[in-house]
PDB file of C-alpha atoms in Angstrom:
ATOM      1  CA  ILE L1447      -5.956 -10.021  -5.788  1.00 93.00           C
ATOM      2  CA  PHE L1448      -2.360  -8.892  -5.002  1.00 95.00           C
ATOM      3  CA  VAL L1449      -2.010  -5.387  -3.590  1.00 94.00           C
ATOM      4  CA  LEU L1450       0.925  -2.888  -3.561  1.00 93.00           C
ATOM      5  CA  ARG L1451       0.174  -0.131  -1.170  1.00 92.00           C
ATOM      6  CA  ILE L1452       2.074   3.110  -1.946  1.00 89.00           C
ATOM      7  CA  GLU L1453       2.623   3.769   1.898  1.00 89.00           C
ATOM      8  CA  HIS L1454       4.151   0.324   2.296  1.00 90.00           C
ATOM      9  CA  LEU L1455       5.553  -0.114  -1.238  1.00 89.00           C
ATOM     10  CA  ASP L1456       9.041  -1.567  -0.546  1.00 88.00           C
ATOM     11  CA  ASP L1457       7.592  -4.085   1.788  1.00 91.00           C
ATOM     12  CA  ASP L1458       4.713  -5.165  -0.294  1.00 93.00           C
ATOM     13  CA  TRP L1459       6.960  -5.372  -3.320  1.00 91.00           C
ATOM     14  CA  SER L1460       9.496  -7.539  -1.675  1.00 91.00           C
ATOM     15  CA  LYS L1461       6.966  -9.819  -0.252  1.00 92.00           C
ATOM     16  CA  LEU L1462       5.020 -10.226  -3.624  1.00 93.00           C
ATOM     17  CA  ASP L1463       8.296 -10.712  -5.479  1.00 92.00           C
ATOM     18  CA  GLY L1464       8.984 -13.677  -3.126  1.00 92.00           C
ATOM     19  CA  LEU L1465       5.454 -15.031  -3.480  1.00 92.00           C
ATOM     20  CA  LEU L1466       5.754 -14.956  -7.323  1.00 92.00           C
ATOM     21  CA  GLY L1467       9.110 -16.902  -7.112  1.00 92.00           C
ATOM     22  CA  GLY L1468      11.579 -14.065  -7.027  1.00 91.00           C
ATOM     23  CA  THR L1469      14.249 -13.401  -4.630  1.00 90.00           C
ATOM     24  CA  GLY L1470      12.242 -11.012  -2.396  1.00 88.00           C
ATOM     25  CA  ALA L1471      14.376  -8.118  -3.435  1.00 85.00           C
ATOM     26  CA  THR L1472      13.078  -4.529  -2.765  1.00 80.00           C
ATOM     27  CA  LEU L1473      12.567  -2.018  -5.601  1.00 76.00           C
ATOM     28  CA  PRO L1474      15.745  -0.363  -6.947  1.00 74.00           C
ATOM     29  CA  THR L1475      16.616   2.898  -5.009  1.00 70.00           C
ATOM     30  CA  GLU L1476      16.861   4.664  -8.421  1.00 69.00           C
ATOM     31  CA  ARG L1477      13.183   4.861  -9.445  1.00 62.00           C
ATOM     32  CA  SER L1478      11.606   6.707 -12.267  1.00 59.00           C
ATOM     33  CA  HIS L1479      10.105  10.016 -10.796  1.00 61.00           C
ATOM     34  CA  ALA L1480       8.445  10.932 -14.197  1.00 59.00           C
ATOM     35  CA  ASN L1481       4.912  11.184 -12.687  1.00 59.00           C
ATOM     36  CA  GLU L1482       5.772  12.966  -9.380  1.00 64.00           C
ATOM     37  CA  ALA L1483       3.912  16.151  -8.686  1.00 61.00           C
ATOM     38  CA  SER L1484       6.901  17.561  -6.674  1.00 62.00           C
ATOM     39  CA  ASP L1485       8.685  18.111  -9.977  1.00 63.00           C
ATOM     40  CA  LYS L1486       5.901  19.885 -11.725  1.00 64.00           C
ATOM     41  CA  PRO L1487       4.673  23.483 -11.249  1.00 69.00           C
ATOM     42  CA  LEU L1488       1.407  23.602  -9.460  1.00 63.00           C
ATOM     43  CA  PRO L1489      -1.064  26.580  -9.696  1.00 72.00           C
ATOM     44  CA  ILE L1490      -1.644  26.626  -5.967  1.00 68.00           C
ATOM     45  CA  SER L1491       1.152  27.464  -3.611  1.00 69.00           C
ATOM     46  CA  ASN L1492      -0.619  26.557  -0.322  1.00 69.00           C
ATOM     47  CA  LYS L1493      -0.535  22.706  -0.327  1.00 70.00           C
ATOM     48  CA  THR L1494      -2.046  22.064   3.200  1.00 81.00           C
ATOM     49  CA  VAL L1495      -5.516  20.809   3.775  1.00 83.00           C
ATOM     50  CA  GLY L1496      -7.355  21.833   6.872  1.00 87.00           C
ATOM     51  CA  THR L1497      -9.648  19.604   9.029  1.00 86.00           C
ATOM     52  CA  GLY L1498     -12.682  20.638   7.153  1.00 90.00           C
ATOM     53  CA  GLY L1499     -11.090  20.014   3.820  1.00 90.00           C
ATOM     54  CA  ILE L1500     -10.077  16.502   4.748  1.00 91.00           C
ATOM     55  CA  ALA L1501     -13.611  15.877   6.018  1.00 92.00           C
ATOM     56  CA  ASN L1502     -14.931  16.976   2.611  1.00 93.00           C
ATOM     57  CA  LEU L1503     -12.473  14.869   0.877  1.00 93.00           C
ATOM     58  CA  CYS L1504     -13.493  11.776   2.928  1.00 94.00           C
ATOM     59  CA  LYS L1505     -17.134  12.513   1.992  1.00 95.00           C
ATOM     60  CA  ALA L1506     -16.437  13.046  -1.695  1.00 96.00           C
ATOM     61  CA  LEU L1507     -14.138   9.853  -1.830  1.00 95.00           C
ATOM     62  CA  CYS L1508     -16.410   7.610   0.326  1.00 95.00           C
ATOM     63  CA  ARG L1509     -17.274   5.135  -2.381  1.00 96.00           C
ATOM     64  CA  GLU L1510     -13.654   4.947  -3.502  1.00 96.00           C
ATOM     65  CA  ILE L1511     -12.566   4.529   0.224  1.00 96.00           C
ATOM     66  CA  GLN L1512     -15.079   1.611   0.608  1.00 95.00           C
ATOM     67  CA  VAL L1513     -13.797  -0.104  -2.518  1.00 96.00           C
ATOM     68  CA  TYR L1514     -10.254   0.337  -1.311  1.00 96.00           C
ATOM     69  CA  LYS L1515     -11.052  -1.262   2.008  1.00 96.00           C
ATOM     70  CA  GLN L1516     -12.750  -4.203   0.090  1.00 96.00           C
ATOM     71  CA  ILE L1517      -9.569  -4.545  -2.049  1.00 97.00           C
ATOM     72  CA  LEU L1518      -7.431  -4.735   1.081  1.00 96.00           C
ATOM     73  CA  ARG L1519      -9.713  -7.399   2.682  1.00 96.00           C
ATOM     74  CA  LEU L1520      -9.301  -9.587  -0.517  1.00 96.00           C
ATOM     75  CA  ALA L1521      -5.569  -8.933  -0.990  1.00 96.00           C
ATOM     76  CA  GLU L1522      -3.821 -12.280  -0.828  1.00 94.00           C
ATOM     77  CA  ASN L1523      -0.344 -10.873  -0.241  1.00 94.00           C
ATOM     78  CA  LEU L1524      -1.237  -9.054   2.958  1.00 95.00           C
ATOM     79  CA  ASP L1525      -1.200 -10.711   6.330  1.00 94.00           C
ATOM     80  CA  ARG L1526      -3.794  -9.966   9.028  1.00 95.00           C
ATOM     81  CA  LYS L1527      -1.704  -7.323  10.742  1.00 96.00           C
ATOM     82  CA  GLN L1528      -0.809  -5.459   7.330  1.00 95.00           C
ATOM     83  CA  ARG L1529      -4.464  -5.447   6.489  1.00 96.00           C
ATOM     84  CA  SER L1530      -5.462  -4.191   9.955  1.00 96.00           C
ATOM     85  CA  ASP L1531      -2.689  -1.575   9.869  1.00 95.00           C
ATOM     86  CA  SER L1532      -3.853  -0.280   6.589  1.00 95.00           C
ATOM     87  CA  LEU L1533      -7.592  -0.045   7.583  1.00 95.00           C
ATOM     88  CA  ASN L1534      -6.584   1.638  10.848  1.00 95.00           C
ATOM     89  CA  GLU L1535      -4.691   4.286   8.680  1.00 94.00           C
ATOM     90  CA  ILE L1536      -7.809   5.027   6.820  1.00 94.00           C
ATOM     91  CA  ARG L1537      -9.967   5.198   9.961  1.00 93.00           C
ATOM     92  CA  GLN L1538      -7.481   7.877  11.311  1.00 92.00           C
ATOM     93  CA  MET L1539      -7.807   9.885   8.259  1.00 91.00           C
ATOM     94  CA  CYS L1540     -11.474   9.290   7.613  1.00 92.00           C
ATOM     95  CA  PRO L1541     -13.273   8.073  10.731  1.00 85.00           C
ATOM     96  CA  GLU L1542     -16.812   8.127   9.525  1.00 73.00           C
TER      97      GLU L1542
END
């Protein structure tokens, strides 16, 4: 399994490109933003999520988070430090 983590997209893309025989080039700086929510009107103006909201999201997404952790563990293009960093990022957001 190869993984492209959104929070580390440029590094992951470059490494994966090299693994697949490419030059290891990063993504073009001019990317498509067609699916970005920042360009679309949202019915909710307050976009902050409080501590209680984060805890609720973590509980609601528990199964998905466990699957994501498993995918990270199986990712052939991530080294031990990259895998550990991503797992720590998850633990910081959803410690339980």
